[in-house]
Amino acid sequence: MFALIGLSIVVFVAVLVLYRAVSSRVNLRATLGSGEEITLQLPPGFEANVFAAGLDNPRFIAFGPDGLLYAAERGQNRIVAMPDSDGNGQADEVQVFADGLDQPHSLVFHDGAWYVGVPSGVIRLKDSDGDGRAENREILVDDYPTSGAHRTRTVEFLPDGRMVVSIGSSCNVCLEEDPRQAAVVVYDGPQATGEGIFASGLRNAVGLAIHPESGELWATNNGRDFMGDDLPPETVYIVSEGVDYGWPGCHSGDIVDPEYGSPTACQDVGQPVVQMQAHSAPLGLAFYEGDTFPDEYRGDLFIAFHGSWNRSVPTGYKVVRLPLQGSQPAGPVEDFAVGWLDEETGETGGRPVGLAVGPEGALYVSDDKGGFIYRITYNN
């Protein structure tokens, strides 16, 4: 268990008050309109503050080439930018970059434009005149199936310039009619031509990220429900082209599905980098490429656990760290930021979704329940 030191932030509606607390814990109290409070706990030396508040279901976040943090604000069907012009660690305002979108979930900047994942496909946004608004909008893909259980679409670009999009399954467990579901789809480039299947058998690979050294595609994957509190484990994969990762017959690389499996279901399927607590709902992931965290954090993987919805004892609702040596785990998954879940009552004050490392080395975390963006820094 960590020994912890303290920092507190009290958020009253949109007013942020920052002060140091004399405590053995790192406390961040976000008081919402309902009076709900959150206490976050971090390892020694780390501090947290609310970077932005009042967002409506913010999902994935990313920094643009202008140094601004952008978010897919799904509840308002828009992409927003959050400048911090004075560098005080709090957004000056929330600026609308593009609106009128349909439930945007992910965003990635590539070759002068933003690529946004929506349930039906991919949209390209470009601010050609530099006024902070995307006046150019192009629908690249608009034929993804939108019915069923998993409607988020995550867009990423491979080092060779090809575009990949993760599409979740339509169900908990079933045989899909559309091969693009429970898969990662690939295109020849940013024009979204030459559609194909990059990898299959991934039930709901919500998070995608490129390893900064190897160029490998990494993904979080959400396992099936209703196999008990601890099965199947949640997973992170290095996603390789042409590989089947097992769903629906095999889960987490070694667990045969009781309905759709067979004695050979787990033979020759892709294996995870790591297995994690079932029903944690891993979403966003980010490799730490900054230079302000301690040396032992460099190159490690952070993962946002959105949290369980049907486990008898709730789990998740936190950010975890996977120590890495290159592309291999150098230790077990460990808690990094916890406290959105009250383990005594089971009540939750927030649900982590997206992660991004800022140009100044801070780790940013979006919370789609509380409507916050948190900023985590290290102060030795």
Short mmCIF file of C-alpha atoms in Angstrom, two decimals:
data_model
loop_
_atom_site.label_atom_id
_atom_site.label_comp_id
_atom_site.label_asym_id
_atom_site.label_seq_id
_atom_site.Cartn_x
_atom_site.Cartn_y
_atom_site.Cartn_z
CA MET A 1 0.00 0.00 0.00
CA PHE A 2 1.29 3.45 -0.84
CA ALA A 3 2.18 6.05 1.76
CA LEU A 4 0.37 9.13 0.51
CA ILE A 5 0.63 12.90 0.84
CA GLY A 6 -2.08 15.44 0.28
CA LEU A 7 -3.63 17.98 -2.01
CA SER A 8 -7.25 19.06 -2.05
CA ILE A 9 -9.39 20.75 -4.65
CA VAL A 10 -12.95 21.76 -3.94
CA VAL A 11 -15.18 22.31 -6.96
CA PHE A 12 -18.37 24.26 -6.36
CA VAL A 13 -20.26 24.16 -9.68
CA ALA A 14 -17.70 25.96 -11.92
CA VAL A 15 -15.60 27.59 -9.22
CA LEU A 16 -12.24 25.94 -8.50
CA VAL A 17 -10.39 26.58 -5.25
CA LEU A 18 -6.93 25.02 -4.86
CA TYR A 19 -5.13 24.50 -1.58
CA ARG A 20 -2.63 22.14 0.01
CA ALA A 21 -3.98 19.89 2.76
CA VAL A 22 -1.92 18.77 5.73
CA SER A 23 -2.66 15.07 5.41
CA SER A 24 -1.09 11.66 4.83
CA ARG A 25 -3.20 11.26 1.68
CA VAL A 26 -3.60 12.94 -1.67
CA ASN A 27 -7.18 14.18 -1.54
CA LEU A 28 -9.07 15.73 -4.42
CA ARG A 29 -12.59 16.57 -3.41
CA ALA A 30 -14.87 17.36 -6.33
CA THR A 31 -18.13 18.67 -4.90
CA LEU A 32 -20.77 18.38 -7.59
CA GLY A 33 -24.12 20.12 -7.73
CA SER A 34 -25.61 17.18 -5.83
CA GLY A 35 -23.14 17.68 -2.99
CA GLU A 36 -21.26 14.51 -3.94
CA GLU A 37 -17.59 14.45 -2.98
CA ILE A 38 -14.66 12.48 -4.39
CA THR A 39 -11.38 11.71 -2.66
CA LEU A 40 -8.61 10.68 -5.03
CA GLN A 41 -5.48 8.93 -3.82
CA LEU A 42 -2.15 8.98 -5.66
CA PRO A 43 1.37 7.67 -4.99
CA PRO A 44 3.77 9.83 -2.95
CA GLY A 45 4.86 13.02 -4.65
CA PHE A 46 1.96 13.17 -7.09
CA GLU A 47 -0.65 15.91 -7.06
CA ALA A 48 -3.96 16.37 -8.84
CA ASN A 49 -6.20 19.24 -9.78
CA VAL A 50 -9.33 19.76 -11.81
CA PHE A 51 -8.24 21.08 -15.20
CA ALA A 52 -11.78 21.58 -16.55
CA ALA A 53 -15.29 21.14 -15.16
CA GLY A 54 -18.86 21.23 -16.42
CA LEU A 55 -18.35 19.01 -19.47
CA ASP A 56 -21.16 16.74 -20.64
CA ASN A 57 -19.98 13.14 -20.98
CA PRO A 58 -16.39 13.80 -22.07
CA ARG A 59 -14.87 10.72 -23.64
CA PHE A 60 -11.42 10.51 -25.23
CA ILE A 61 -8.98 13.40 -25.06
CA ALA A 62 -5.91 14.34 -27.09
CA PHE A 63 -3.44 17.18 -27.47
CA GLY A 64 -3.24 18.97 -30.79
CA PRO A 65 -0.16 20.43 -32.47
CA ASP A 66 -1.20 23.80 -31.02
CA GLY A 67 -0.58 22.44 -27.50
CA LEU A 68 -4.28 22.60 -26.59
CA LEU A 69 -6.19 19.73 -25.01
CA TYR A 70 -9.17 18.60 -27.09
CA ALA A 71 -12.03 16.38 -25.92
CA ALA A 72 -14.85 14.48 -27.57
CA GLU A 73 -17.78 15.85 -25.56
CA ARG A 74 -20.29 13.15 -26.40
CA GLY A 75 -23.17 14.59 -24.38
CA GLN A 76 -23.11 17.79 -26.45
CA ASN A 77 -22.23 16.13 -29.78
CA ARG A 78 -19.13 18.24 -30.22
CA ILE A 79 -15.35 18.51 -30.05
CA VAL A 80 -14.03 21.13 -27.65
CA ALA A 81 -10.64 22.71 -27.00
CA MET A 82 -9.46 23.80 -23.55
CA PRO A 83 -6.66 26.39 -23.62
CA ASP A 84 -4.53 27.11 -20.56
CA SER A 85 -2.90 30.33 -21.72
CA ASP A 86 -1.36 31.27 -18.37
CA GLY A 87 -0.06 27.76 -17.65
CA ASN A 88 -1.67 27.53 -14.21
CA GLY A 89 -2.93 23.99 -14.77
CA GLN A 90 -6.57 24.99 -15.24
CA ALA A 91 -8.39 25.56 -18.52
CA ASP A 92 -9.24 29.20 -19.21
CA GLU A 93 -12.43 28.24 -21.03
CA VAL A 94 -14.07 25.53 -23.10
CA GLN A 95 -14.06 26.46 -26.79
CA VAL A 96 -16.23 24.71 -29.37
CA PHE A 97 -14.08 23.38 -32.20
CA ALA A 98 -16.84 21.45 -34.01
CA ASP A 99 -20.47 20.77 -33.14
CA GLY A 100 -23.43 18.97 -34.66
CA LEU A 101 -21.66 15.61 -34.52
CA ASP A 102 -23.33 12.34 -33.55
CA GLN A 103 -22.02 11.09 -30.20
CA PRO A 104 -18.29 11.54 -30.86
CA HIS A 105 -16.14 9.21 -28.79
CA SER A 106 -12.56 9.35 -30.06
CA LEU A 107 -10.29 11.85 -31.79
CA VAL A 108 -6.79 11.75 -33.19
CA PHE A 109 -4.77 14.40 -35.03
CA HIS A 110 -3.04 13.29 -38.22
CA ASP A 111 -1.50 15.17 -41.12
CA GLY A 112 -3.17 18.52 -40.45
CA ALA A 113 -6.65 17.33 -39.47
CA TRP A 114 -8.64 15.74 -36.67
CA TYR A 115 -10.20 12.33 -37.24
CA VAL A 116 -13.25 11.66 -35.08
CA GLY A 117 -14.95 8.34 -34.39
CA VAL A 118 -18.76 8.39 -34.32
CA PRO A 119 -21.12 5.38 -34.21
CA SER A 120 -21.64 5.27 -37.99
CA GLY A 121 -18.05 5.92 -39.03
CA VAL A 122 -15.24 8.46 -39.21
CA ILE A 123 -15.34 12.23 -39.78
CA ARG A 124 -12.40 14.45 -40.70
CA LEU A 125 -12.30 17.98 -39.29
CA LYS A 126 -9.92 20.73 -40.36
CA ASP A 127 -9.41 24.31 -39.22
CA SER A 128 -8.01 25.76 -42.44
CA ASP A 129 -7.97 29.43 -41.41
CA GLY A 130 -6.63 28.96 -37.88
CA ASP A 131 -9.58 30.58 -36.10
CA GLY A 132 -10.10 27.69 -33.69
CA ARG A 133 -13.19 26.34 -35.50
CA ALA A 134 -13.35 23.42 -37.90
CA GLU A 135 -14.94 24.92 -41.00
CA ASN A 136 -14.01 21.91 -43.15
CA ARG A 137 -15.87 18.69 -42.40
CA GLU A 138 -15.71 15.50 -44.43
CA ILE A 139 -17.48 12.20 -43.79
CA LEU A 140 -14.95 9.49 -44.62
CA VAL A 141 -16.92 6.42 -43.49
CA ASP A 142 -20.66 6.32 -42.84
CA ASP A 143 -21.76 2.69 -43.03
CA TYR A 144 -20.77 1.09 -39.73
CA PRO A 145 -23.58 -0.85 -38.03
CA THR A 146 -25.03 1.29 -35.25
CA SER A 147 -27.46 -1.07 -33.56
CA GLY A 148 -26.54 -3.24 -30.62
CA ALA A 149 -24.43 -3.01 -27.52
CA HIS A 150 -21.18 -1.22 -28.38
CA ARG A 151 -21.37 2.00 -30.38
CA THR A 152 -18.02 3.67 -29.71
CA ARG A 153 -15.52 3.89 -32.57
CA THR A 154 -11.85 4.55 -31.86
CA VAL A 155 -9.60 5.89 -34.62
CA GLU A 156 -5.81 5.60 -34.73
CA PHE A 157 -3.05 5.79 -37.34
CA LEU A 158 -0.32 3.21 -37.80
CA PRO A 159 3.28 4.34 -38.36
CA ASP A 160 2.96 3.42 -42.06
CA GLY A 161 0.09 5.89 -42.48
CA ARG A 162 -2.76 3.41 -42.56
CA MET A 163 -5.86 4.25 -40.54
CA VAL A 164 -7.40 1.72 -38.13
CA VAL A 165 -10.76 1.85 -36.38
CA SER A 166 -11.92 -0.42 -33.56
CA ILE A 167 -15.55 -1.51 -33.70
CA GLY A 168 -17.11 -3.37 -30.78
CA SER A 169 -19.47 -6.32 -30.91
CA SER A 170 -23.21 -5.89 -31.29
CA CYS A 171 -23.86 -8.13 -28.31
CA ASN A 172 -22.45 -9.65 -25.15
CA VAL A 173 -21.53 -12.85 -26.99
CA CYS A 174 -22.84 -14.01 -30.37
CA LEU A 175 -21.88 -14.79 -33.96
CA GLU A 176 -21.65 -11.50 -35.84
CA GLU A 177 -23.08 -11.06 -39.32
CA ASP A 178 -20.85 -8.07 -40.13
CA PRO A 179 -17.14 -9.07 -39.97
CA ARG A 180 -16.21 -5.49 -39.03
CA GLN A 181 -17.79 -5.92 -35.61
CA ALA A 182 -15.63 -7.20 -32.75
CA ALA A 183 -12.66 -6.27 -34.91
CA VAL A 184 -10.15 -3.62 -35.88
CA VAL A 185 -10.81 -2.33 -39.39
CA VAL A 186 -7.95 -0.99 -41.52
CA TYR A 187 -7.80 1.47 -44.43
CA ASP A 188 -5.04 2.26 -46.91
CA GLY A 189 -4.69 5.78 -45.56
CA PRO A 190 -6.51 8.86 -44.29
CA GLN A 191 -8.93 8.86 -47.24
CA ALA A 192 -10.44 5.63 -45.82
CA THR A 193 -10.06 3.63 -49.04
CA GLY A 194 -9.32 -0.07 -49.30
CA GLU A 195 -11.25 -1.25 -46.24
CA GLY A 196 -10.16 -4.54 -44.71
CA ILE A 197 -9.96 -6.42 -41.42
CA PHE A 198 -6.73 -5.78 -39.53
CA ALA A 199 -7.54 -8.10 -36.59
CA SER A 200 -10.61 -9.98 -35.39
CA GLY A 201 -11.97 -11.61 -32.26
CA LEU A 202 -11.75 -8.48 -30.07
CA ARG A 203 -15.09 -8.09 -28.31
CA ASN A 204 -14.79 -4.39 -27.52
CA ALA A 205 -11.35 -2.88 -28.04
CA VAL A 206 -12.25 0.63 -26.92
CA GLY A 207 -8.75 2.00 -26.41
CA LEU A 208 -6.06 2.13 -29.10
CA ALA A 209 -2.53 3.54 -28.83
CA ILE A 210 0.75 3.27 -30.72
CA HIS A 211 3.80 2.20 -28.74
CA PRO A 212 6.24 5.12 -29.02
CA GLU A 213 9.31 2.94 -29.65
CA SER A 214 8.13 -0.21 -31.41
CA GLY A 215 5.25 1.32 -33.39
CA GLU A 216 3.00 -1.57 -32.33
CA LEU A 217 -0.75 -1.10 -32.03
CA TRP A 218 -1.90 -1.67 -28.45
CA ALA A 219 -5.53 -2.07 -27.38
CA THR A 220 -7.63 -2.48 -24.29
CA ASN A 221 -10.36 -5.10 -24.60
CA ASN A 222 -13.56 -5.47 -22.59
CA GLY A 223 -14.50 -9.08 -21.87
CA ARG A 224 -17.94 -10.65 -21.90
CA ASP A 225 -20.47 -10.44 -19.06
CA PHE A 226 -22.39 -13.04 -17.03
CA MET A 227 -19.59 -15.53 -16.41
CA GLY A 228 -19.25 -14.51 -12.77
CA ASP A 229 -17.51 -11.74 -10.87
CA ASP A 230 -13.99 -12.74 -11.87
CA LEU A 231 -14.29 -14.15 -15.38
CA PRO A 232 -13.12 -13.47 -17.95
CA PRO A 233 -10.19 -11.17 -17.15
CA GLU A 234 -9.99 -7.82 -18.89
CA THR A 235 -7.03 -7.58 -21.25
CA VAL A 236 -4.51 -5.45 -23.08
CA TYR A 237 -3.24 -6.72 -26.43
CA ILE A 238 -0.51 -5.90 -28.88
CA VAL A 239 -2.73 -6.14 -31.94
CA SER A 240 -1.00 -7.78 -34.89
CA GLU A 241 -2.32 -7.79 -38.43
CA GLY A 242 -4.17 -10.92 -39.46
CA VAL A 243 -4.51 -12.35 -35.96
CA ASP A 244 -7.75 -13.69 -34.46
CA TYR A 245 -8.01 -12.94 -30.74
CA GLY A 246 -10.68 -15.52 -30.05
CA TRP A 247 -14.06 -13.92 -29.36
CA PRO A 248 -16.73 -15.27 -29.16
CA GLY A 249 -15.34 -18.77 -28.62
CA CYS A 250 -12.33 -17.86 -26.48
CA HIS A 251 -11.78 -15.07 -23.97
CA SER A 252 -8.58 -13.51 -22.64
CA GLY A 253 -6.47 -16.01 -24.56
CA ASP A 254 -7.25 -19.09 -22.46
CA ILE A 255 -10.91 -19.21 -21.35
CA VAL A 256 -13.34 -21.23 -23.47
CA ASP A 257 -16.79 -19.68 -23.78
CA PRO A 258 -19.51 -21.97 -22.33
CA GLU A 259 -21.92 -21.16 -25.17
CA TYR A 260 -19.80 -20.55 -28.26
CA GLY A 261 -16.56 -22.31 -27.39
CA SER A 262 -15.11 -25.71 -28.20
CA PRO A 263 -12.16 -27.76 -26.92
CA THR A 264 -9.95 -26.09 -29.54
CA ALA A 265 -11.40 -22.58 -29.28
CA CYS A 266 -8.30 -21.12 -27.64
CA GLN A 267 -5.77 -22.77 -29.90
CA ASP A 268 -3.81 -20.36 -32.09
CA VAL A 269 -5.54 -17.21 -30.80
CA GLY A 270 -3.62 -14.05 -30.02
CA GLN A 271 -2.47 -13.78 -26.42
CA PRO A 272 -2.80 -10.70 -24.21
CA VAL A 273 0.09 -8.69 -22.85
CA VAL A 274 -1.65 -8.71 -19.49
CA GLN A 275 -4.83 -9.99 -17.85
CA MET A 276 -6.61 -7.72 -15.35
CA GLN A 277 -9.57 -7.80 -12.98
CA ALA A 278 -12.75 -8.88 -14.76
CA HIS A 279 -15.42 -6.22 -15.40
CA SER A 280 -13.06 -3.30 -14.76
CA ALA A 281 -13.95 -1.95 -18.24
CA PRO A 282 -10.55 -0.71 -19.47
CA LEU A 283 -11.02 2.17 -21.91
CA GLY A 284 -8.33 4.74 -22.64
CA LEU A 285 -4.62 3.94 -22.51
CA ALA A 286 -1.53 6.13 -22.79
CA PHE A 287 2.20 5.49 -22.76
CA TYR A 288 4.05 7.93 -20.52
CA GLU A 289 6.41 9.86 -22.79
CA GLY A 290 6.85 12.90 -20.56
CA ASP A 291 9.91 13.83 -18.53
CA THR A 292 8.43 15.14 -15.28
CA PHE A 293 7.34 11.88 -13.62
CA PRO A 294 10.02 9.81 -11.84
CA ASP A 295 12.37 7.87 -14.11
CA GLU A 296 10.71 4.55 -13.30
CA TYR A 297 7.50 5.77 -14.97
CA ARG A 298 9.09 6.51 -18.35
CA GLY A 299 7.59 4.34 -21.06
CA ASP A 300 5.01 2.77 -18.74
CA LEU A 301 1.39 2.27 -19.72
CA PHE A 302 -1.51 3.99 -17.96
CA ILE A 303 -5.01 2.51 -18.35
CA ALA A 304 -8.37 4.06 -17.41
CA PHE A 305 -10.82 1.66 -15.78
CA HIS A 306 -14.35 2.92 -16.42
CA GLY A 307 -15.75 0.51 -13.83
CA SER A 308 -18.18 -2.39 -13.61
CA TRP A 309 -21.92 -2.21 -14.14
CA ASN A 310 -23.17 -5.67 -13.13
CA ARG A 311 -20.56 -7.17 -10.80
CA SER A 312 -21.90 -8.12 -7.35
CA VAL A 313 -19.06 -6.10 -5.79
CA PRO A 314 -18.22 -3.06 -7.94
CA THR A 315 -14.68 -2.82 -9.28
CA GLY A 316 -12.64 -0.48 -11.45
CA TYR A 317 -13.30 3.29 -11.43
CA LYS A 318 -9.60 4.12 -11.33
CA VAL A 319 -6.42 4.64 -13.33
CA VAL A 320 -3.81 1.89 -13.19
CA ARG A 321 -0.19 1.64 -14.27
CA LEU A 322 1.49 -1.25 -16.07
CA PRO A 323 5.29 -1.01 -15.71
CA LEU A 324 6.98 -1.85 -19.00
CA GLN A 325 10.43 -2.77 -20.20
CA GLY A 326 10.09 -2.02 -23.87
CA SER A 327 6.97 -3.92 -24.93
CA GLN A 328 7.05 -6.40 -22.05
CA PRO A 329 5.49 -6.05 -18.59
CA ALA A 330 8.13 -5.31 -15.96
CA GLY A 331 5.76 -5.88 -13.05
CA PRO A 332 2.09 -6.37 -12.18
CA VAL A 333 -0.66 -3.85 -12.83
CA GLU A 334 -0.81 -1.42 -9.91
CA ASP A 335 -3.22 1.26 -8.79
CA PHE A 336 -2.20 4.80 -9.69
CA ALA A 337 -5.25 7.03 -9.13
CA VAL A 338 -8.10 5.63 -7.07
CA GLY A 339 -11.07 7.04 -5.20
CA TRP A 340 -13.88 7.42 -7.71
CA LEU A 341 -15.38 4.29 -6.11
CA ASP A 342 -16.40 4.23 -2.45
CA GLU A 343 -15.62 0.60 -1.65
CA GLU A 344 -17.68 0.67 1.54
CA THR A 345 -20.92 1.87 -0.05
CA GLY A 346 -20.36 0.92 -3.68
CA GLU A 347 -21.25 4.46 -4.73
CA THR A 348 -19.28 6.10 -7.53
CA GLY A 349 -18.33 9.73 -7.97
CA GLY A 350 -16.79 9.45 -11.42
CA ARG A 351 -15.77 7.14 -14.25
CA PRO A 352 -12.37 7.53 -15.93
CA VAL A 353 -12.42 7.27 -19.71
CA GLY A 354 -9.66 8.97 -21.68
CA LEU A 355 -5.97 9.57 -20.95
CA ALA A 356 -3.46 11.95 -22.50
CA VAL A 357 0.06 13.04 -21.62
CA GLY A 358 0.48 16.79 -21.94
CA PRO A 359 3.46 18.59 -23.49
CA GLU A 360 4.52 19.61 -19.97
CA GLY A 361 4.50 15.97 -18.80
CA ALA A 362 1.24 15.92 -16.84
CA LEU A 363 -1.26 13.07 -17.17
CA TYR A 364 -4.81 14.15 -18.03
CA VAL A 365 -7.85 12.01 -17.22
CA SER A 366 -11.40 12.51 -18.49
CA ASP A 367 -14.37 11.56 -16.31
CA ASP A 368 -17.60 11.11 -18.26
CA LYS A 369 -19.79 10.83 -15.18
CA GLY A 370 -18.59 13.89 -13.27
CA GLY A 371 -17.85 15.94 -16.37
CA PHE A 372 -14.29 16.71 -15.28
CA ILE A 373 -10.84 16.65 -16.79
CA TYR A 374 -8.25 15.93 -14.09
CA ARG A 375 -4.58 16.86 -14.33
CA ILE A 376 -2.01 14.76 -12.45
CA THR A 377 1.52 16.08 -11.90
CA TYR A 378 4.60 15.09 -9.93
CA ASN A 379 6.14 17.52 -7.45
CA ASN A 380 9.26 16.16 -5.81
#
